[in-house]
XYZ file of N, CA and C in Angstrom:
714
model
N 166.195 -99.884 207.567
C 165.488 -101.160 207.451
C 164.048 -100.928 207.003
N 163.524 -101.822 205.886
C 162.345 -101.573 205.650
C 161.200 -102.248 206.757
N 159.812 -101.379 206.572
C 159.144 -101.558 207.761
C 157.609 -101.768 206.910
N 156.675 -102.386 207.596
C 155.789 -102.811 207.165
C 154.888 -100.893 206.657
N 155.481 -99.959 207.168
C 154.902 -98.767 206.735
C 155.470 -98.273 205.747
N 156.963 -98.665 205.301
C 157.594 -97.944 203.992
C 156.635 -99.002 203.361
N 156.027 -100.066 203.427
C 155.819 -100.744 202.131
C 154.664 -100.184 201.773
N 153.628 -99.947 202.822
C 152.478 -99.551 202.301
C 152.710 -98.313 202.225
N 153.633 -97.270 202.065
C 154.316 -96.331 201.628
C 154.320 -96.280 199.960
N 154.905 -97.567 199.357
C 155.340 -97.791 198.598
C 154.293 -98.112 197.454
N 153.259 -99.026 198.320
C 151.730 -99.021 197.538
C 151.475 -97.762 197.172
N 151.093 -97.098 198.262
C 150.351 -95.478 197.925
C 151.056 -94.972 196.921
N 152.266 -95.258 196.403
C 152.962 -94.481 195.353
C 152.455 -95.108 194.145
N 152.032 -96.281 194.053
C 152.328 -96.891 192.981
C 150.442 -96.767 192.672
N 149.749 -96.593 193.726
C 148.344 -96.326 193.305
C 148.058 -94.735 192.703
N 149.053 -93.884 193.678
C 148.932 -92.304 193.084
C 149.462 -92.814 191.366
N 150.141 -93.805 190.959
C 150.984 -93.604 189.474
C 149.822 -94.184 188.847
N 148.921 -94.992 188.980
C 147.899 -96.000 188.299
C 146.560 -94.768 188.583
N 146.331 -93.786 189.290
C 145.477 -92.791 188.678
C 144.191 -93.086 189.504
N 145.390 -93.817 190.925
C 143.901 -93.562 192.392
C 142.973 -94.040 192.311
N 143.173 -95.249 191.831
C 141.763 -95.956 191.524
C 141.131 -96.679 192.952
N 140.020 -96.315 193.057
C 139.507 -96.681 194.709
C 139.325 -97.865 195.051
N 139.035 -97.711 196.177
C 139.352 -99.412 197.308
C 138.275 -100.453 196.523
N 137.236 -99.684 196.096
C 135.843 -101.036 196.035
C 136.816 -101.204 194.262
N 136.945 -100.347 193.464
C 138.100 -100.551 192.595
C 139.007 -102.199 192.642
N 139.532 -101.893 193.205
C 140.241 -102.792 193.929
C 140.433 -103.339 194.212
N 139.293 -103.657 195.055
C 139.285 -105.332 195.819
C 138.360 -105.983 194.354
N 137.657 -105.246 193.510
C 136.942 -106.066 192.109
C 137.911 -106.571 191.688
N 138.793 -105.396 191.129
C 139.968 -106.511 189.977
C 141.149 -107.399 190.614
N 141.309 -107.717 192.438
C 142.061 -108.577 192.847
C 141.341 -109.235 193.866
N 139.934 -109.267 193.724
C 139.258 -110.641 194.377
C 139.518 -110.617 195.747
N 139.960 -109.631 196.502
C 140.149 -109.462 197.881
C 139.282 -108.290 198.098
N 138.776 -108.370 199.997
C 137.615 -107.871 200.143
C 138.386 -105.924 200.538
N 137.478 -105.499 200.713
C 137.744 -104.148 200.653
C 138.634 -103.694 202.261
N 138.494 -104.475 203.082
C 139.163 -103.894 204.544
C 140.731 -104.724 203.995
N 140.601 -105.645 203.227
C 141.944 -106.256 203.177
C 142.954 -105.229 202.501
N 141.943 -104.374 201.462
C 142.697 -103.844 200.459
C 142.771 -102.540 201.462
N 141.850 -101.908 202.478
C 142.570 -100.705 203.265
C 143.501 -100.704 204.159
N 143.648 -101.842 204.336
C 144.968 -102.399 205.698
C 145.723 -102.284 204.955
N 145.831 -102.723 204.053
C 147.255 -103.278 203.136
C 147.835 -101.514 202.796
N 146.998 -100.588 202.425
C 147.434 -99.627 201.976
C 147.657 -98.838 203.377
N 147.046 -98.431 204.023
C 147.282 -97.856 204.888
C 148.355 -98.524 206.316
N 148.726 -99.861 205.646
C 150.200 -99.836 206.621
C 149.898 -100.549 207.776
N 148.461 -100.814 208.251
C 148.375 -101.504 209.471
C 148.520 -102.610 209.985
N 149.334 -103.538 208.858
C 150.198 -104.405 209.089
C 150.587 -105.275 207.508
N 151.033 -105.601 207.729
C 152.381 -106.174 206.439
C 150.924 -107.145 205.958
N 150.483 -106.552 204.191
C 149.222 -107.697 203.701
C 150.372 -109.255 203.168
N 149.631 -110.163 203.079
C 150.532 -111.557 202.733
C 150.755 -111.181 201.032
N 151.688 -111.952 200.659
C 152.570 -111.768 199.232
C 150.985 -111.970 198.500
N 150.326 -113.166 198.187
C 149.370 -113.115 197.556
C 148.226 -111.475 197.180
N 148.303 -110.723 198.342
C 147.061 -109.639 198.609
C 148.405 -108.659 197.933
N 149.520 -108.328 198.045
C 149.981 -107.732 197.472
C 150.992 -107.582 195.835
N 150.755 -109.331 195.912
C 150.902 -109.337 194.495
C 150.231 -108.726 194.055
N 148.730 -108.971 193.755
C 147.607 -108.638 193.423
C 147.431 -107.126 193.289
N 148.171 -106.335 193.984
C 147.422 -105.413 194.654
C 148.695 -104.797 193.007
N 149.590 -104.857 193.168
C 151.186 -104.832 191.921
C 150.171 -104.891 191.236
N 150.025 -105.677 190.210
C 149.492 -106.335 189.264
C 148.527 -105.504 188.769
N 147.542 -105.175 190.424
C 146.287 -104.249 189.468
C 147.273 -102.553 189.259
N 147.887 -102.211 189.903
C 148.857 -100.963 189.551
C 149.936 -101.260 188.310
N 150.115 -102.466 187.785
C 150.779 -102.331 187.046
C 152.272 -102.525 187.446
N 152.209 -103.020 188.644
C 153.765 -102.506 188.744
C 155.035 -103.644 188.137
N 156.305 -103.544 188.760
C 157.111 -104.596 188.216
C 157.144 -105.557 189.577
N 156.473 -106.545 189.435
C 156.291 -107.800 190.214
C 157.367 -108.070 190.921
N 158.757 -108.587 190.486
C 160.215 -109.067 191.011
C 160.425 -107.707 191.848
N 160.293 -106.137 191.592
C 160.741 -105.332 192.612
C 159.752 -105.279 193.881
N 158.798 -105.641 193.410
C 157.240 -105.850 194.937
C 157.754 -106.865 195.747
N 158.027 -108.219 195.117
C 158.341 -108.977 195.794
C 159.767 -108.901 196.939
N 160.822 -108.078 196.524
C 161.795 -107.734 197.338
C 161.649 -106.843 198.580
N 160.658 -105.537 197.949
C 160.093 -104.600 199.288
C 159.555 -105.524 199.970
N 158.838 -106.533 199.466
C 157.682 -107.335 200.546
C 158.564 -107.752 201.379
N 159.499 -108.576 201.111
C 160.289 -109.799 201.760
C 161.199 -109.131 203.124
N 161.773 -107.510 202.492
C 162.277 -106.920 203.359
C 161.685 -106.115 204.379
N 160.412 -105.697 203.700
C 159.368 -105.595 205.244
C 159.266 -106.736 206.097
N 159.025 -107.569 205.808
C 158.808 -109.047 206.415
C 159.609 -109.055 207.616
N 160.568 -108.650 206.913
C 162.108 -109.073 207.822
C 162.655 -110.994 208.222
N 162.453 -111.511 207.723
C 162.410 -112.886 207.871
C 162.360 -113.466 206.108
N 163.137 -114.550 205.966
C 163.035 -115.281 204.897
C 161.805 -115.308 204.722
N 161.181 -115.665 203.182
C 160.110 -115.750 202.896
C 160.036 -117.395 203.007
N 159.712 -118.705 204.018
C 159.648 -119.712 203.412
C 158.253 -120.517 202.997
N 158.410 -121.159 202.763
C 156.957 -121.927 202.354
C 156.631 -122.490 203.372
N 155.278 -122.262 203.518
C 154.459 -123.437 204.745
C 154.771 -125.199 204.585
N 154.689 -125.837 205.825
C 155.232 -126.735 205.410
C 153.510 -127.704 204.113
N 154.602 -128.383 203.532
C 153.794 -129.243 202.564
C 152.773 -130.274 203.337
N 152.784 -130.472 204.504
C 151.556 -131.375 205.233
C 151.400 -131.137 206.457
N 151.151 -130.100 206.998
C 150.533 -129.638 208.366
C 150.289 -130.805 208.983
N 150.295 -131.185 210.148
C 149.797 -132.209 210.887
C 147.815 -132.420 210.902
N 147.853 -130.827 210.779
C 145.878 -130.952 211.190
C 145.852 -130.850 209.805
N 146.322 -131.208 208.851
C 145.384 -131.845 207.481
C 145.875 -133.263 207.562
N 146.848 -133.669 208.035
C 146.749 -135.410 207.927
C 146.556 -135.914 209.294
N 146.126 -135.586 210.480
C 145.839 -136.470 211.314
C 144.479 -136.633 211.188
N 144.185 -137.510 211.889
C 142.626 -137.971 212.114
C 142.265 -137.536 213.587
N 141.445 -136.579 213.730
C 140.319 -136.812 214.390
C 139.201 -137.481 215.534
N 139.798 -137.380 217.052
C 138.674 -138.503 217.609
C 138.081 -137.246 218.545
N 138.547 -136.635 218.825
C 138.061 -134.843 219.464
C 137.254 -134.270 218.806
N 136.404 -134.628 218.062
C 135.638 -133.580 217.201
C 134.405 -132.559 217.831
N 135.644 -131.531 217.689
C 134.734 -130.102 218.279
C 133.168 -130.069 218.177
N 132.487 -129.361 219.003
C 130.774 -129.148 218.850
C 130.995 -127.628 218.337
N 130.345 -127.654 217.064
C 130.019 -126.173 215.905
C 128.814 -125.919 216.670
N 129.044 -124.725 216.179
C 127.306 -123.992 216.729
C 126.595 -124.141 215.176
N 126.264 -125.178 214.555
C 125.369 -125.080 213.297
C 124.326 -126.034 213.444
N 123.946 -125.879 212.925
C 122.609 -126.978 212.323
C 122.808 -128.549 212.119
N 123.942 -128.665 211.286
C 124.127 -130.433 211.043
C 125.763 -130.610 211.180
N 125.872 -131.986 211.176
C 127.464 -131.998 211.012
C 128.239 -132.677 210.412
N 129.168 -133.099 210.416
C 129.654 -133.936 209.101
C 129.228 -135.011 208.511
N 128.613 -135.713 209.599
C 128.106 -136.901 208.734
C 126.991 -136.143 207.933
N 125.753 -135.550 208.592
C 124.660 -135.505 208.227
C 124.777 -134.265 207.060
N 126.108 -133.722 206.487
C 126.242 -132.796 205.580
C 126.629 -133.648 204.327
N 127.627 -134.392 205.030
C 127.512 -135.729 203.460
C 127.061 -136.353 203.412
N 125.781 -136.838 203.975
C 124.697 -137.538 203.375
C 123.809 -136.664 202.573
N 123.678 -135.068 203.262
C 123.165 -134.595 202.298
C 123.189 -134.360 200.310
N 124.514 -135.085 200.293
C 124.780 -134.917 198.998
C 123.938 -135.506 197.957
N 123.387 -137.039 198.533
C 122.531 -137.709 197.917
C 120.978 -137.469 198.314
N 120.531 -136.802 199.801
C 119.364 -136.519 199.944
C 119.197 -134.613 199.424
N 120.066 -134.401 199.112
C 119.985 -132.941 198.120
C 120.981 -132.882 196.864
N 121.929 -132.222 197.241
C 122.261 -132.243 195.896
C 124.018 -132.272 196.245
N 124.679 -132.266 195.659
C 126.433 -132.317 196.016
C 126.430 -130.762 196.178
N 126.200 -129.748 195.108
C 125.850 -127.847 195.014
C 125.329 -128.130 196.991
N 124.353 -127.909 197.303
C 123.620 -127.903 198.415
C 124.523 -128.376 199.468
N 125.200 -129.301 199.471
C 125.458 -130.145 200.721
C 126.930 -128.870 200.867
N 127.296 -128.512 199.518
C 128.978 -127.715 199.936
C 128.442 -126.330 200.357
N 127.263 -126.184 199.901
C 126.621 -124.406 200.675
C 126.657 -124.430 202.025
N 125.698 -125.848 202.534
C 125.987 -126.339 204.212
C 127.681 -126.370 204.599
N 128.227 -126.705 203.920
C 129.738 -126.755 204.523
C 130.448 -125.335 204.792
N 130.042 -124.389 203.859
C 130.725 -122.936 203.951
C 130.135 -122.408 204.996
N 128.867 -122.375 205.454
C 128.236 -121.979 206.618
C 129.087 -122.117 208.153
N 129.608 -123.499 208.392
C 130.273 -123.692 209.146
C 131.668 -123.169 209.050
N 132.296 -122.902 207.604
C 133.571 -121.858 207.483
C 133.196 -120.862 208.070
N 132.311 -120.266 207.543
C 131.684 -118.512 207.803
C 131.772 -118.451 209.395
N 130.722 -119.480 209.964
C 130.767 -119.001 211.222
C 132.002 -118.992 212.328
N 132.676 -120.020 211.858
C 134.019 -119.998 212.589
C 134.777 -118.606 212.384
N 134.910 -118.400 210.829
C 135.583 -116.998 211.147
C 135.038 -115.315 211.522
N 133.328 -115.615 211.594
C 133.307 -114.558 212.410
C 133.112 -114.847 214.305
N 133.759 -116.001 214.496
C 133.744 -116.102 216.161
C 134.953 -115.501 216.165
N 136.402 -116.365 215.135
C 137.343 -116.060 214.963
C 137.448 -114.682 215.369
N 136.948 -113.538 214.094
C 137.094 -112.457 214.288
C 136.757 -111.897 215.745
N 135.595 -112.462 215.666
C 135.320 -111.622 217.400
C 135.897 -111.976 219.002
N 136.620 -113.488 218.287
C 137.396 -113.379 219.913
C 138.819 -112.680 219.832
N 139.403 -112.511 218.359
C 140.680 -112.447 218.455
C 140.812 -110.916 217.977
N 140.156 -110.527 217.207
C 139.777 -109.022 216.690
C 138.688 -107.886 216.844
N 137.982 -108.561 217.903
C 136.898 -107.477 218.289
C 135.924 -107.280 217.114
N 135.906 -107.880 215.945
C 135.411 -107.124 214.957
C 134.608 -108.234 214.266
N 133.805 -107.857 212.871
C 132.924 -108.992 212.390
C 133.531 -108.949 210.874
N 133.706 -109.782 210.328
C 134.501 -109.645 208.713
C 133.634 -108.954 208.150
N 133.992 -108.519 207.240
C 133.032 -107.553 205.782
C 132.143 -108.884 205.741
N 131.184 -107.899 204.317
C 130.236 -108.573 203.904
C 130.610 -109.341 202.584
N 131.738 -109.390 201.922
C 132.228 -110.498 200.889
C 132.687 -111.770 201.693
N 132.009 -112.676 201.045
C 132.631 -113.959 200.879
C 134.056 -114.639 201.145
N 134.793 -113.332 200.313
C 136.438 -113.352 200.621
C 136.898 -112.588 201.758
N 135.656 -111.794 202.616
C 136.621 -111.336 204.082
C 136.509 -112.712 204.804
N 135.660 -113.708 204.724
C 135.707 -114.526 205.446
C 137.326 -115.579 204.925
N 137.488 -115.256 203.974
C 138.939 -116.412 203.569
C 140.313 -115.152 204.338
N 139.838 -113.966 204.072
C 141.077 -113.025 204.741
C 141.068 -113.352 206.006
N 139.952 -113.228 206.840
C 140.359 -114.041 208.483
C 140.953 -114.858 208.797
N 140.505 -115.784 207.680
C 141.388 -117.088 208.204
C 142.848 -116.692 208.142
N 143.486 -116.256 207.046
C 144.407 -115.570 206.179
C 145.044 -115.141 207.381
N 144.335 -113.873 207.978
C 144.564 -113.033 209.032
C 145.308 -113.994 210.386
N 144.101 -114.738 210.882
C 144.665 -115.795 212.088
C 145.711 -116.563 211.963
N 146.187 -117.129 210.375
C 147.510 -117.980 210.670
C 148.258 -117.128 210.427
N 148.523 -116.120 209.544
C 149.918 -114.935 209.814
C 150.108 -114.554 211.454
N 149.109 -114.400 212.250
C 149.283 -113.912 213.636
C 149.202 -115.224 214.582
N 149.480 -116.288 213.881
C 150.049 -117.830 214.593
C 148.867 -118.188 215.494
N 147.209 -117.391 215.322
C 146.326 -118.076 215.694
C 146.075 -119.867 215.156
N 146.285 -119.558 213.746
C 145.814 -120.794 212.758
C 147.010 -121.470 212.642
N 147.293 -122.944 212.511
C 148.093 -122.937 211.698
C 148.632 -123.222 210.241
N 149.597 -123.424 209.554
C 150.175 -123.025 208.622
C 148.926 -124.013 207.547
N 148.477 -122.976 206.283
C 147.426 -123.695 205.934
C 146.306 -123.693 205.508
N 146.168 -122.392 206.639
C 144.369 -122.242 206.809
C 143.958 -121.270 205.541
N 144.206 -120.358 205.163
C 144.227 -119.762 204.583
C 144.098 -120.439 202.838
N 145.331 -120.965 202.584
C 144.857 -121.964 201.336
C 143.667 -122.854 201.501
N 143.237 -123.702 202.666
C 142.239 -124.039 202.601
C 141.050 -123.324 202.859
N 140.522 -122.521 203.031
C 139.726 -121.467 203.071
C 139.354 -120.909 201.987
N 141.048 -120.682 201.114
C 140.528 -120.196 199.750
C 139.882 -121.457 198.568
N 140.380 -122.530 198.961
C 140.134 -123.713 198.006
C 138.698 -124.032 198.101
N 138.014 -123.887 199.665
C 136.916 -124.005 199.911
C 135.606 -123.103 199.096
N 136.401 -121.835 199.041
C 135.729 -120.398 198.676
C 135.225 -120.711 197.385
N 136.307 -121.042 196.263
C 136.078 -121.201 195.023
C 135.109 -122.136 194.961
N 135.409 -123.109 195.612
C 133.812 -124.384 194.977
C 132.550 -123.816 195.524
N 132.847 -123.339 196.807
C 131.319 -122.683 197.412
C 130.969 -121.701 196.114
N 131.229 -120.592 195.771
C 131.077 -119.774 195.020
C 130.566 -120.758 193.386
N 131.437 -120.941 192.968
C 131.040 -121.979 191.685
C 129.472 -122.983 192.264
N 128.904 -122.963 193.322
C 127.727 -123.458 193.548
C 127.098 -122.631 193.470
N 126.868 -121.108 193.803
C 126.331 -120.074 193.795
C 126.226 -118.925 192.699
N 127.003 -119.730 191.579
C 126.456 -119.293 190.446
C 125.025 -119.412 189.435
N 124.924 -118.631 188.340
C 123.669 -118.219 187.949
C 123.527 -120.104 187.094
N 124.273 -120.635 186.804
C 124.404 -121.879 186.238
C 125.792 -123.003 186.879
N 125.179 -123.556 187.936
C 126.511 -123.660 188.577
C 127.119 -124.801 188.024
N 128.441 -124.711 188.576
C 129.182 -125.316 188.151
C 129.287 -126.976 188.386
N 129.619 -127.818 187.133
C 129.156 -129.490 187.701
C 129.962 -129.943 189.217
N 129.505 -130.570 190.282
C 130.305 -131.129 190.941
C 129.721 -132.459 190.932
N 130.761 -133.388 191.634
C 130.638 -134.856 191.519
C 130.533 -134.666 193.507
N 129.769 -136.071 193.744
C 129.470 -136.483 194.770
C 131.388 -136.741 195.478
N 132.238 -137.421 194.504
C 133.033 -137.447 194.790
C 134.258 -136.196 195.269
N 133.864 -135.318 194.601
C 134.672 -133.909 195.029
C 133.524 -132.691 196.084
N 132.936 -133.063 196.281
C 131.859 -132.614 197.465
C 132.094 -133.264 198.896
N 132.326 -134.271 198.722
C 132.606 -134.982 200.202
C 134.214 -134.711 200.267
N 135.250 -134.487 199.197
C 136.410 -133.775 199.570
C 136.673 -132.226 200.127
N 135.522 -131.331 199.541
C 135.758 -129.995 200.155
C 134.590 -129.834 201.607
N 133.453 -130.927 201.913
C 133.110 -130.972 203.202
C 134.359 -131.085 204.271
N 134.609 -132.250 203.619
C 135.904 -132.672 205.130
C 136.632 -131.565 205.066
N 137.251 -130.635 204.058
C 138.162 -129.673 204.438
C 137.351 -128.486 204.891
N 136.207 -128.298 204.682
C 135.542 -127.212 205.596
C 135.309 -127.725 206.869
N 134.812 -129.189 207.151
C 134.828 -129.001 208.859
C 136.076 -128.979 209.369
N 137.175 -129.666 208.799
C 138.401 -129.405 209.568
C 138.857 -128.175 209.831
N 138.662 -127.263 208.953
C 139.382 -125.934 209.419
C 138.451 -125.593 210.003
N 137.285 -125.618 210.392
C 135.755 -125.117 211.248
C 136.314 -125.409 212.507
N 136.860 -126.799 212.564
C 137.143 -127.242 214.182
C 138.117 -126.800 214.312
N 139.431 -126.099 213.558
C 140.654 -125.529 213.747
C 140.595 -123.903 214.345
N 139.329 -123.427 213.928
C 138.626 -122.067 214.301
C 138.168 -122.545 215.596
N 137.456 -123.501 216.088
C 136.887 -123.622 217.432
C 137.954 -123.590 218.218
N 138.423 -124.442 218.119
C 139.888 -124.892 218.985
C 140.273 -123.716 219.020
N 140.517 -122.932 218.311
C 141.243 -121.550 218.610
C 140.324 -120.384 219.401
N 139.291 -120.818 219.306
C 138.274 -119.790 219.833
C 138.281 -120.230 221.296
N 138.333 -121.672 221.553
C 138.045 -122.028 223.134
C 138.986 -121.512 223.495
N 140.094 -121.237 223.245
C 141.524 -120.964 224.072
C 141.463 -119.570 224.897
N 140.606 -118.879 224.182
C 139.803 -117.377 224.540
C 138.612 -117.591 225.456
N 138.477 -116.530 226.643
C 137.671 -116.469 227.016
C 136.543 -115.275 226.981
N 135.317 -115.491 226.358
C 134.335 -114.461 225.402
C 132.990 -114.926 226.386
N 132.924 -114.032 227.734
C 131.934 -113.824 228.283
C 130.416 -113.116 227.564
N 130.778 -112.153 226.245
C 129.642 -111.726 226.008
C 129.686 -111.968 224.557
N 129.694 -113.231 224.026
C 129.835 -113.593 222.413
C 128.587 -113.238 222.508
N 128.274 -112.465 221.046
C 126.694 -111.995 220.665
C 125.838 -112.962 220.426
N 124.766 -112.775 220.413
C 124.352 -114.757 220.236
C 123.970 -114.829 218.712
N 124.489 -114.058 217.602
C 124.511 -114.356 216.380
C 125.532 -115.736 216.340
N 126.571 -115.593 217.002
C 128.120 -116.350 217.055
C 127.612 -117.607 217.680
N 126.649 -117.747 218.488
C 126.207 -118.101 219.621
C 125.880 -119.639 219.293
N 124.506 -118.987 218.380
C 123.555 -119.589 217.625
C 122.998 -119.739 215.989
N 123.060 -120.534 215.261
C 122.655 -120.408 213.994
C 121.483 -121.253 214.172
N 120.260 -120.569 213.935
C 118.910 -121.192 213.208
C 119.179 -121.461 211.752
N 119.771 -121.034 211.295
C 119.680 -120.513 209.930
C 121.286 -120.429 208.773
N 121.234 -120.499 207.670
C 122.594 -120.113 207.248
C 123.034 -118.326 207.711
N 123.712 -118.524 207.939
C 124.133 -116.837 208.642
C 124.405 -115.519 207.460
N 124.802 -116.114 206.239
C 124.509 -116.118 205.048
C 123.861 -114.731 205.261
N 122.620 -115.431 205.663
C 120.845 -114.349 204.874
C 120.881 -113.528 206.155
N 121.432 -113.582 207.236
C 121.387 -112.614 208.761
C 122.355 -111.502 208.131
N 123.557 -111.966 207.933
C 124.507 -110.775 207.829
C 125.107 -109.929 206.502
N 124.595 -111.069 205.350
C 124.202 -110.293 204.102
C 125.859 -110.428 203.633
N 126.093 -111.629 203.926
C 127.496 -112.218 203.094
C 127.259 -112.947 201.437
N 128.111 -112.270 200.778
C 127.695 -112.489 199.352
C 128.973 -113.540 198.303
């Protein structure tokens, strides 16, 4: 039976054939952060089809045979998440207390007292920090310093049925517009698609809390604690 170690077995072969090209390698040409790309190889648990497509792709390999090792490490049908999670269509009267600065209302108003770019930078802040509480109640650990370890946490928490089914696509959907604001000429957004990727950053923000209260974290560092500030410029997330 295949095991989540023949597969990353199976990587290492296919990186020794592509000529060992290294981790920071790696995570450049498949947009995933560098601990994602050493787990995945070194076996310490089964990476999701996406991180190892990717991972094919930059080796060159034949896609349809990756996808079969994957499925049979898995051990379980591969099925699709369902098409409408309950916590993307219910509403809301519980709304968690973030440890940030402002909150939903006062992030989409910012759109018109700053800018639509500005108001979605405030929204990723509250992603970020959820997934490094995330990380530290459920993993002991603090995500890398890319942008995209913070979408692998999330990634991370719903494969291990912290999150549910979801989080991860929204995390990444979030990532891309944050990033496209943080370019050298950014990218146009409308007031109207700014107040769509706010609401999906606080929802999965409060989907991270909720999961964090369930834990009990007597000595959260008070980076996790407390934000004066975007956390951003503290921990040197890029």
């Amino acid at each position: 039976m295949s095991t989540p170690a023949h597969f990353a077995s199976h990587l290492q072969l296919l990186l020794a054939r592509a000529g060992d090209p290294s981790v920071r390698q790696l995570a450049t040409k498949t947009g995933y952060g560098k601990s994602t790309i050493s787990d995945a190889l070194a076996g310490k648990r089964l990476p999701t089809w996406p991180v190892a497509e990717a991972l094919g792709a930059a080796f060159g390999a034949d896609v349809d045979d990756l996808r079969e090792r994957w499925a049979k490490a898995k051990g379980k049908p591969d099925t699709p998440a369902p098409a409408a999670p309950d916590w993307l269509t219910s509403v809301r009267t519980d709304i968690p207390d973030l440890v940030t600065n402002r909150g939903l209302a006062e992030v989409c108003a910012s759109i018109n007292t700053e800018s639509p770019q500005r108001a979605v930078q405030a929204s990723w802040d509250v992603v970020q920090t959820g997934a490094l509480q995330l990380s530290h109640a459920y993993y002991n650990a603090i995500p890398g310093s890319w942008s995209s370890d913070v979408v692998d946490t999330y990634g991370r928490a719903e494969e291990d049925g912290v999150l549910p089914p979801g989080a991860r696509a929204v995390a990444n959907a979030i990532h891309h517009h944050y990033v496209g604001t943080r370019m050298y000429t950014p990218e146009p957004l409308s007031a109207d698609e700014a107040v769509q990727i706010i609401v999906m950053a606080f929802r999965l923000a409060w989907q991270a809390k909720d999961a964090v209260d369930k834990k009990t974290i007597p000595d959260v560092p008070e980076v996790l604690r407390v934000a004066e500030g975007p956390l951003a410029e503290d921990i040197d997330f890029v």
